[in-house]
Coordinates of N, CA, C and O in Angstrom, one line a residue:
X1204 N 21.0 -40.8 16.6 CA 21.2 -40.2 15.3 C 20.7 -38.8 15.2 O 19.8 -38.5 15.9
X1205 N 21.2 -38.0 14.4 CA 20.8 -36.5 14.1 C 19.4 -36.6 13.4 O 18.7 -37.6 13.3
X1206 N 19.0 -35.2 12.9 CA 18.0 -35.1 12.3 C 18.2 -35.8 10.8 O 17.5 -36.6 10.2
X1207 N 19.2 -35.1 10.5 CA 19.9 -35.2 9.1 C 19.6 -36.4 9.1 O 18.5 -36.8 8.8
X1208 N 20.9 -37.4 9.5 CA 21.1 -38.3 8.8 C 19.5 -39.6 8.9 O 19.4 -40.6 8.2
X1209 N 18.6 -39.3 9.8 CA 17.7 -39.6 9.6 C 16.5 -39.4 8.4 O 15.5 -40.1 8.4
X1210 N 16.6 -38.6 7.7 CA 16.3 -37.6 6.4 C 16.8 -37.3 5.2 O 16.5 -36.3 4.5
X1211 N 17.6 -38.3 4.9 CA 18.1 -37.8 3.7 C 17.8 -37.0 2.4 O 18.5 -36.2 1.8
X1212 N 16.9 -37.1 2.2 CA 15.8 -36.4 1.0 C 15.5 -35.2 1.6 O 14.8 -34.4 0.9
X1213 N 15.8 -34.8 2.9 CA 15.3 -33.3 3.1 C 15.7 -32.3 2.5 O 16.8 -32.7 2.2
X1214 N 15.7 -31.1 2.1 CA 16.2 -30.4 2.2 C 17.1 -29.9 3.2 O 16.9 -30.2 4.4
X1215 N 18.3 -29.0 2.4 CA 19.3 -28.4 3.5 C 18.5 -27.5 4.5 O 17.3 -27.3 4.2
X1216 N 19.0 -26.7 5.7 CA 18.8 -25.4 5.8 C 19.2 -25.5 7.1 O 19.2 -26.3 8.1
X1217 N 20.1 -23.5 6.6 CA 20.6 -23.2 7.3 C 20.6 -22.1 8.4 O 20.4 -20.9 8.0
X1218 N 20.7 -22.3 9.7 CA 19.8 -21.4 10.9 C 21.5 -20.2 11.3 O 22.7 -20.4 11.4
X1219 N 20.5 -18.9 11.3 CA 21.8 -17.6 11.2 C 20.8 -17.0 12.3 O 19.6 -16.8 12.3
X1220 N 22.2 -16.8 13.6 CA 21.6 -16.1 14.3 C 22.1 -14.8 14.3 O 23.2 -14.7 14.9
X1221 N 21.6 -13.3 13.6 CA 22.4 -12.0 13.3 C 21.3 -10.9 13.7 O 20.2 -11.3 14.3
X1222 N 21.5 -9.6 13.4 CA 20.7 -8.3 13.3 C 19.7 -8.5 12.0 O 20.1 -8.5 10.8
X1223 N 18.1 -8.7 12.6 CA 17.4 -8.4 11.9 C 17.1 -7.5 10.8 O 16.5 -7.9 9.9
X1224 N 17.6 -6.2 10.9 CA 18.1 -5.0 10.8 C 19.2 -4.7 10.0 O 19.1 -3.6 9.4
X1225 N 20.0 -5.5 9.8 CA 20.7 -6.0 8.7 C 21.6 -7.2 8.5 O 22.7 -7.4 8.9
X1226 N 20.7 -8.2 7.7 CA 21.0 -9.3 7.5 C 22.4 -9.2 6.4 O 22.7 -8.6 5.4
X1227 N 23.3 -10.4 7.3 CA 24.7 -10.7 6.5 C 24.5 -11.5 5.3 O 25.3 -12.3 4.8
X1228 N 22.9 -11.1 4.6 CA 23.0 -12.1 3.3 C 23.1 -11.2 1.9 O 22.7 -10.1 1.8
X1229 N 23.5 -11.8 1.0 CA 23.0 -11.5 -0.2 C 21.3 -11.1 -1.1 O 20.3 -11.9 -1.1
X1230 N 21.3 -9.9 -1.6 CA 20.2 -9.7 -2.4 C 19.3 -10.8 -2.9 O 19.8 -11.3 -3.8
X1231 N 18.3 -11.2 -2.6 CA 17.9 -12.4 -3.3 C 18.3 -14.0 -3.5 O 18.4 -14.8 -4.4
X1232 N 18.7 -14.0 -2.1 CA 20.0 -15.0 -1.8 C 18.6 -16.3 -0.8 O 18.3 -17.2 -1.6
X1233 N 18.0 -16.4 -0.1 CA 17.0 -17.7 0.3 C 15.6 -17.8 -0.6 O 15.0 -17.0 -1.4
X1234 N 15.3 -19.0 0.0 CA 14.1 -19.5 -0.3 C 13.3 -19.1 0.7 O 12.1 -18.7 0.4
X1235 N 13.8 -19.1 2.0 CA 13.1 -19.1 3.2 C 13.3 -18.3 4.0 O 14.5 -17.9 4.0
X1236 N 12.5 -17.6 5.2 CA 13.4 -16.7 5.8 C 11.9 -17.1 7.2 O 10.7 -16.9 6.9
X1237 N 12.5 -17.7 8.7 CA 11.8 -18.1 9.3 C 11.9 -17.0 10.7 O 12.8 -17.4 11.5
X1238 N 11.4 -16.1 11.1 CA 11.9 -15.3 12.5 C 10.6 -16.1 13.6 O 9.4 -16.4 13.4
X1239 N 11.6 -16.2 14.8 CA 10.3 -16.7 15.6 C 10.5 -16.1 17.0 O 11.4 -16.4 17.7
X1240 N 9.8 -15.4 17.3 CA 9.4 -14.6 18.7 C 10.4 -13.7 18.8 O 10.9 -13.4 19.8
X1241 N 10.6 -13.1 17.6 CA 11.5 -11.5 18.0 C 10.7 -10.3 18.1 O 10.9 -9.4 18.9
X1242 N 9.7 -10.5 17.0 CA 9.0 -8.4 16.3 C 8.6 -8.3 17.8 O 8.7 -7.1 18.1
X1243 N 8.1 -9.1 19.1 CA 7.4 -8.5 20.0 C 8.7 -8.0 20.8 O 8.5 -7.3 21.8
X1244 N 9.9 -8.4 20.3 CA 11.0 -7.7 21.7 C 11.8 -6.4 20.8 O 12.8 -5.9 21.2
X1245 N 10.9 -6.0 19.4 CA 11.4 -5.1 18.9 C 11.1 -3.5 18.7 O 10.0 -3.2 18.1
X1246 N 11.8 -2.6 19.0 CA 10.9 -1.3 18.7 C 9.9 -1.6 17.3 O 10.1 -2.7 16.7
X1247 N 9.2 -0.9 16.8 CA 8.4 -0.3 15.8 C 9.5 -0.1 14.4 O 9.6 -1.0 13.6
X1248 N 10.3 1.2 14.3 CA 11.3 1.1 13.7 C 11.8 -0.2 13.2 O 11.4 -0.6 12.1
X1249 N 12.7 -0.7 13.8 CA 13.4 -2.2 14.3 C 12.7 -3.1 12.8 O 13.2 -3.5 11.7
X1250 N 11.2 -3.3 13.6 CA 10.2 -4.0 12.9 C 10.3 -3.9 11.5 O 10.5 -4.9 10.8
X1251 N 10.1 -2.2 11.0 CA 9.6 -2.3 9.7 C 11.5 -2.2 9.0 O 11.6 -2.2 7.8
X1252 N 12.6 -2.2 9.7 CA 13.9 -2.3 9.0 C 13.9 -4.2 8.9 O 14.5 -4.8 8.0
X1253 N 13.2 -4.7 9.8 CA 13.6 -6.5 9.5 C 12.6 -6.7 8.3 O 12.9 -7.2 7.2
X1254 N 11.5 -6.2 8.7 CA 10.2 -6.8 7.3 C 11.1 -6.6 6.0 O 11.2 -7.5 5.1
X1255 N 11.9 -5.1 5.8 CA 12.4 -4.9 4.6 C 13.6 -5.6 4.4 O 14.1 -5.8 3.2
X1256 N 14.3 -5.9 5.4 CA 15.5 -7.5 5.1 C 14.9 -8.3 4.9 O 15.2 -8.9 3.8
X1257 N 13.9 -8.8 5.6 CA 13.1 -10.2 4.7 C 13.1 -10.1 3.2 O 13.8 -10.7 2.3
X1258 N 12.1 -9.1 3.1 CA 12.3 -9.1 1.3 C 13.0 -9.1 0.6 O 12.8 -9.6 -0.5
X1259 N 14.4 -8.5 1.0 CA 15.6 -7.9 0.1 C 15.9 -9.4 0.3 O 15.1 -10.0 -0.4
X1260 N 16.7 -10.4 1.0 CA 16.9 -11.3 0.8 C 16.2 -12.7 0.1 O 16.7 -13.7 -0.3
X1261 N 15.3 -12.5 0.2 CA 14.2 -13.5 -0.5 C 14.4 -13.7 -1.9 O 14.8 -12.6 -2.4
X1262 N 14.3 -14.6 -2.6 CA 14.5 -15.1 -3.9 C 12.7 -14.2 -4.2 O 11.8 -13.9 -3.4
X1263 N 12.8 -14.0 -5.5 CA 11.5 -14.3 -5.7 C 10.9 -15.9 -5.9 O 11.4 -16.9 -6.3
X1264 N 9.8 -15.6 -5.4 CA 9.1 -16.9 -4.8 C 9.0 -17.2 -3.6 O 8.1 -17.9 -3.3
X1265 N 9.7 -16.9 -2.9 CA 10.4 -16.9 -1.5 C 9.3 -16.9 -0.4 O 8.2 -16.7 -0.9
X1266 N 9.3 -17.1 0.7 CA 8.6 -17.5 1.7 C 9.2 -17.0 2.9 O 10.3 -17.4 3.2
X1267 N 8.4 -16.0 3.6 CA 8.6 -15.1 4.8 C 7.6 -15.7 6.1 O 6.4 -15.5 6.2
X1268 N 8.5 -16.3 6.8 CA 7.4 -16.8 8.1 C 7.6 -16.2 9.5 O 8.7 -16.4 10.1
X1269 N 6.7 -15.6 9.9 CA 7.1 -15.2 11.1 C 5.9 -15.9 12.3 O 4.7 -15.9 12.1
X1270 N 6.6 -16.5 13.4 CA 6.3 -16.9 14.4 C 6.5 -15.6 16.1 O 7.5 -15.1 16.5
X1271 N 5.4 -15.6 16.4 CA 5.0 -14.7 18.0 C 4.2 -15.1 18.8 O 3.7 -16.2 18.9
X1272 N 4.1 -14.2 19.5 CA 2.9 -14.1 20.5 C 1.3 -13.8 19.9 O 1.6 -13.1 18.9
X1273 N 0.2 -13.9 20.0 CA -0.7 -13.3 19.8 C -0.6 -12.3 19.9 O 0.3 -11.7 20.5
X1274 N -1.9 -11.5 19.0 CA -2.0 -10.1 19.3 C -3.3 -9.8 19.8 O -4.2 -10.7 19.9
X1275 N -3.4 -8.7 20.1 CA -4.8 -8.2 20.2 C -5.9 -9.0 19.5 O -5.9 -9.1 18.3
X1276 N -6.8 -9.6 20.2 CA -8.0 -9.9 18.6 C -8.1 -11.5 18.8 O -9.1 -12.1 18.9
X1277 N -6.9 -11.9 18.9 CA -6.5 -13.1 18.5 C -7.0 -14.2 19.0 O -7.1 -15.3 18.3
X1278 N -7.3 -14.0 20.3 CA -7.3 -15.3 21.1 C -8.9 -15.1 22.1 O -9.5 -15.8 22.9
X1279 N -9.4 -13.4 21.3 CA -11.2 -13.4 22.1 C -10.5 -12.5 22.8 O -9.4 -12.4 23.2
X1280 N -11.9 -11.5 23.1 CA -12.0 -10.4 24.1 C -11.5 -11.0 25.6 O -10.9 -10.1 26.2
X1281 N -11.6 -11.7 26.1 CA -11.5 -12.5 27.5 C -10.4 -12.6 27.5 O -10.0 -12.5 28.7
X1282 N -9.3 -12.8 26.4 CA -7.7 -12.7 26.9 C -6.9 -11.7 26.5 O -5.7 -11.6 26.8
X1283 N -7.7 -10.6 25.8 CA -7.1 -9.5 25.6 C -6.3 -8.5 26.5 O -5.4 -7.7 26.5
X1284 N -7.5 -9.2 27.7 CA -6.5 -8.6 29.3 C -5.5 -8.7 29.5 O -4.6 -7.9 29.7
X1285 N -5.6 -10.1 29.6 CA -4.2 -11.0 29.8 C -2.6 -10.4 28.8 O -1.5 -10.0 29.2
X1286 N -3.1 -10.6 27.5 CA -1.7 -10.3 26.6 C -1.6 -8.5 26.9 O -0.6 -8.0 26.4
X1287 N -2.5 -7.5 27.8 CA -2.4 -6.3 28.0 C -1.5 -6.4 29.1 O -0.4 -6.0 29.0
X1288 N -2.0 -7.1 30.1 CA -1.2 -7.1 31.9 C 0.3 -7.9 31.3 O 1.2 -7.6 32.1
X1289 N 0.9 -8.7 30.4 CA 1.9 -9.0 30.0 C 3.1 -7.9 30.2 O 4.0 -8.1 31.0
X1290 N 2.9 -6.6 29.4 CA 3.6 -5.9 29.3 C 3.9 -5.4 30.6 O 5.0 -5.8 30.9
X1291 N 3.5 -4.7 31.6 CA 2.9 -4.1 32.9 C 3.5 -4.8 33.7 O 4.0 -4.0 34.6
X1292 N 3.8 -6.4 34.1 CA 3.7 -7.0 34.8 C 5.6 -7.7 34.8 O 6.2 -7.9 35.8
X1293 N 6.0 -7.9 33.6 CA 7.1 -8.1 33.2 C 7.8 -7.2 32.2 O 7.1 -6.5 31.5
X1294 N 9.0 -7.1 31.9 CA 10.0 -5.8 31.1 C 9.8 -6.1 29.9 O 10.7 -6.6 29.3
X1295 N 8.8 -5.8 29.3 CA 8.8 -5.9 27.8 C 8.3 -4.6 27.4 O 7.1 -4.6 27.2
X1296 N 8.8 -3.8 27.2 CA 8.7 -2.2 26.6 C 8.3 -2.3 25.4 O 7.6 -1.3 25.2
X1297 N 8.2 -3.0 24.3 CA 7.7 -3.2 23.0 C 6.2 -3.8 22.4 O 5.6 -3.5 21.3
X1298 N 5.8 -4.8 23.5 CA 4.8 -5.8 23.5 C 3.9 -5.1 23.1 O 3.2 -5.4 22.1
X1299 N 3.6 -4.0 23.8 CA 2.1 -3.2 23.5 C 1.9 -2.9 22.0 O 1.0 -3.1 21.3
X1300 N 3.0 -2.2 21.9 CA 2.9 -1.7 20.7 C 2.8 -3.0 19.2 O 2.4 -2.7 18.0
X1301 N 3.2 -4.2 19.6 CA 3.2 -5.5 19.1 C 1.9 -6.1 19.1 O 1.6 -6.8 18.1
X1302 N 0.8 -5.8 20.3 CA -0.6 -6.3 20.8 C -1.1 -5.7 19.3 O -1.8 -6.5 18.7
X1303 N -0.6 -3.9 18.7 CA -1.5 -3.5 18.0 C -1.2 -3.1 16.2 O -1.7 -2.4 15.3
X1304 N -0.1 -4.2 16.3 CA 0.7 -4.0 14.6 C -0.3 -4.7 13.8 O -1.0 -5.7 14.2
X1305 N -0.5 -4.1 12.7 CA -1.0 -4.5 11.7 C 0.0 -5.5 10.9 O 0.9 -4.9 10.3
X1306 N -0.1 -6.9 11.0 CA 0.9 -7.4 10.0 C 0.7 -7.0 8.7 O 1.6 -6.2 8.4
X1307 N -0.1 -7.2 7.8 CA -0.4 -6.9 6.6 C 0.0 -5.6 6.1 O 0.6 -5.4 5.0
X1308 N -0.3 -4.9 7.0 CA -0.2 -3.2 7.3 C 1.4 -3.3 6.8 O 1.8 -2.8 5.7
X1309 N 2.2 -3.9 7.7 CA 3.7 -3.5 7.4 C 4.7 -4.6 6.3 O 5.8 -4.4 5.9
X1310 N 3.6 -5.8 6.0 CA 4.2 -6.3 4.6 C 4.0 -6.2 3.4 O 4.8 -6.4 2.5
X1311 N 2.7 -5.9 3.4 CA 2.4 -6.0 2.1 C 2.6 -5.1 1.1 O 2.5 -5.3 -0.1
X1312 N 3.0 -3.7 2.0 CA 3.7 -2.5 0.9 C 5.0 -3.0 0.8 O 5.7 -2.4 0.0
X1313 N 5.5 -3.7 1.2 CA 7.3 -3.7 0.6 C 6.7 -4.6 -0.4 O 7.5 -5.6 -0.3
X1314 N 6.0 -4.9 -1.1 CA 5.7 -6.2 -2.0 C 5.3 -7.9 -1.9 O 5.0 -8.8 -2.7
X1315 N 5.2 -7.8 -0.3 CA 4.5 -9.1 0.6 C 3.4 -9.8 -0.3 O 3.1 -9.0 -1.3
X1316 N 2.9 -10.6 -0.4 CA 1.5 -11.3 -1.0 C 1.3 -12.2 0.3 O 2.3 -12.7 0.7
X1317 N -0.1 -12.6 1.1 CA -0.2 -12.9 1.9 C -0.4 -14.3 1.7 O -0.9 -14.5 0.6
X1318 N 0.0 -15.5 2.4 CA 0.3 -17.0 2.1 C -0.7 -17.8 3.1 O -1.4 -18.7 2.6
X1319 N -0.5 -17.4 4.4 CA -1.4 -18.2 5.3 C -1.1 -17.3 6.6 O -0.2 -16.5 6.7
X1320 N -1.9 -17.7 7.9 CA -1.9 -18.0 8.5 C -2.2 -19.0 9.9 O -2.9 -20.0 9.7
X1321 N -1.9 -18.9 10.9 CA -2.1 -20.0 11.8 C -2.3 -19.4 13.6 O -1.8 -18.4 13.9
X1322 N -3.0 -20.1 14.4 CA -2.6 -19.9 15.7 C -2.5 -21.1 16.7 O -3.4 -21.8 16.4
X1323 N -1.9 -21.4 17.4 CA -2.0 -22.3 18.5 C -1.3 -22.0 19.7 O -0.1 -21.5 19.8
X1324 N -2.3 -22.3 20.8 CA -2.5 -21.8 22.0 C -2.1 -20.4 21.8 O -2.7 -20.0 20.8
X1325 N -1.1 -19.3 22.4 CA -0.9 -18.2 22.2 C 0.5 -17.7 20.9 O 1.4 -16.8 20.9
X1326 N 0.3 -18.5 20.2 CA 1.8 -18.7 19.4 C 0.5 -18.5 18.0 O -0.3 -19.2 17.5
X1327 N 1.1 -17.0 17.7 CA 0.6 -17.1 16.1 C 1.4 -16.7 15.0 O 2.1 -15.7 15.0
X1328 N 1.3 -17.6 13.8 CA 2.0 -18.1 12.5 C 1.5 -17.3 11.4 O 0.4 -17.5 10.9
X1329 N 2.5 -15.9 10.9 CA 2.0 -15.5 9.6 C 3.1 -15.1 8.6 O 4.2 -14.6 8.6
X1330 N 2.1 -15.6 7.3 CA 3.6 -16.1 6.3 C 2.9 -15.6 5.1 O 1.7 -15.8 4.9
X1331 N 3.9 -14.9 4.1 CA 3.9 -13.9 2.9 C 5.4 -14.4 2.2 O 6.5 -14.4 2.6
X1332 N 4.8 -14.7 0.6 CA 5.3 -14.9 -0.2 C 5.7 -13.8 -1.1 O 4.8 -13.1 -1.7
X1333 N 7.3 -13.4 -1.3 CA 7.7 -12.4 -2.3 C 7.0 -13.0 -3.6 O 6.7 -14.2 -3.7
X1334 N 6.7 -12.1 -4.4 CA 6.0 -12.4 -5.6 C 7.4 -12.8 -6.7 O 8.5 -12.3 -6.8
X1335 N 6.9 -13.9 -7.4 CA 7.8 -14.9 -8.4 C 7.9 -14.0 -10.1 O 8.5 -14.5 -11.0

């Protein structure tokens, strides 16, 4: 059986795979808006054009979650190396500059309110609600 039909009471939702950069949605058109492991394969630029699709799309009330890699900081001085030799070692031209983004830094002026966050193992969870 599917997920669905195992769930009836869930909620819908619907997964779009497009340009972060410019989303094919409507102004204030979700509830939700989930990105997971892209901002580290994005220039800088890139970054702060998706953070401002997140918002423009978002209902107020709305809920912006983004799923990555760790950054800098994240995981103790002892693996800092590690997420450093990442870039160096394999083609990721953007990572570095990812190791040292301020999330907060680049959401919370478009109107962001910060909601939670999370980490496990190297996978970290940060999520900001458009204001209602």
């Amino acid at each position: 059986a599917d997920w669905r039909s195992t769930r009836p009471h869930a909620p819908s939702a619907d997964f779009l795979v497009a340009n972060v950069e410019e989303l094919p949605l409507s102004d204030s058109s979700m509830d939700v808006v989930v990105c997971a492991y892209v901002f580290h394969e994005l220039p800088p630029s890139a970054r702060e054009a998706a953070a401002a699709e997140f918002y423009r799309v978002l209902r107020p009330g709305g809920l912006c979650v983004l799923l990555d890699s760790a950054q800098s900081g994240d995981l103790g001085r002892d693996m800092d190396g590690t997420l450093e030799w990442f870039p160096r070692t394999f083609h990721e031209p953007y990572y570095s500059s990812w190791l040292r983004l301020d999330l907060d830094g680049l959401f919370r002026p478009l109107g962001f309110a910060s909601f939670a966050r999370g980490l496990r193992h190297v996978t970290k969870m940060a999520a900001w609600m458009k204001p209602a």
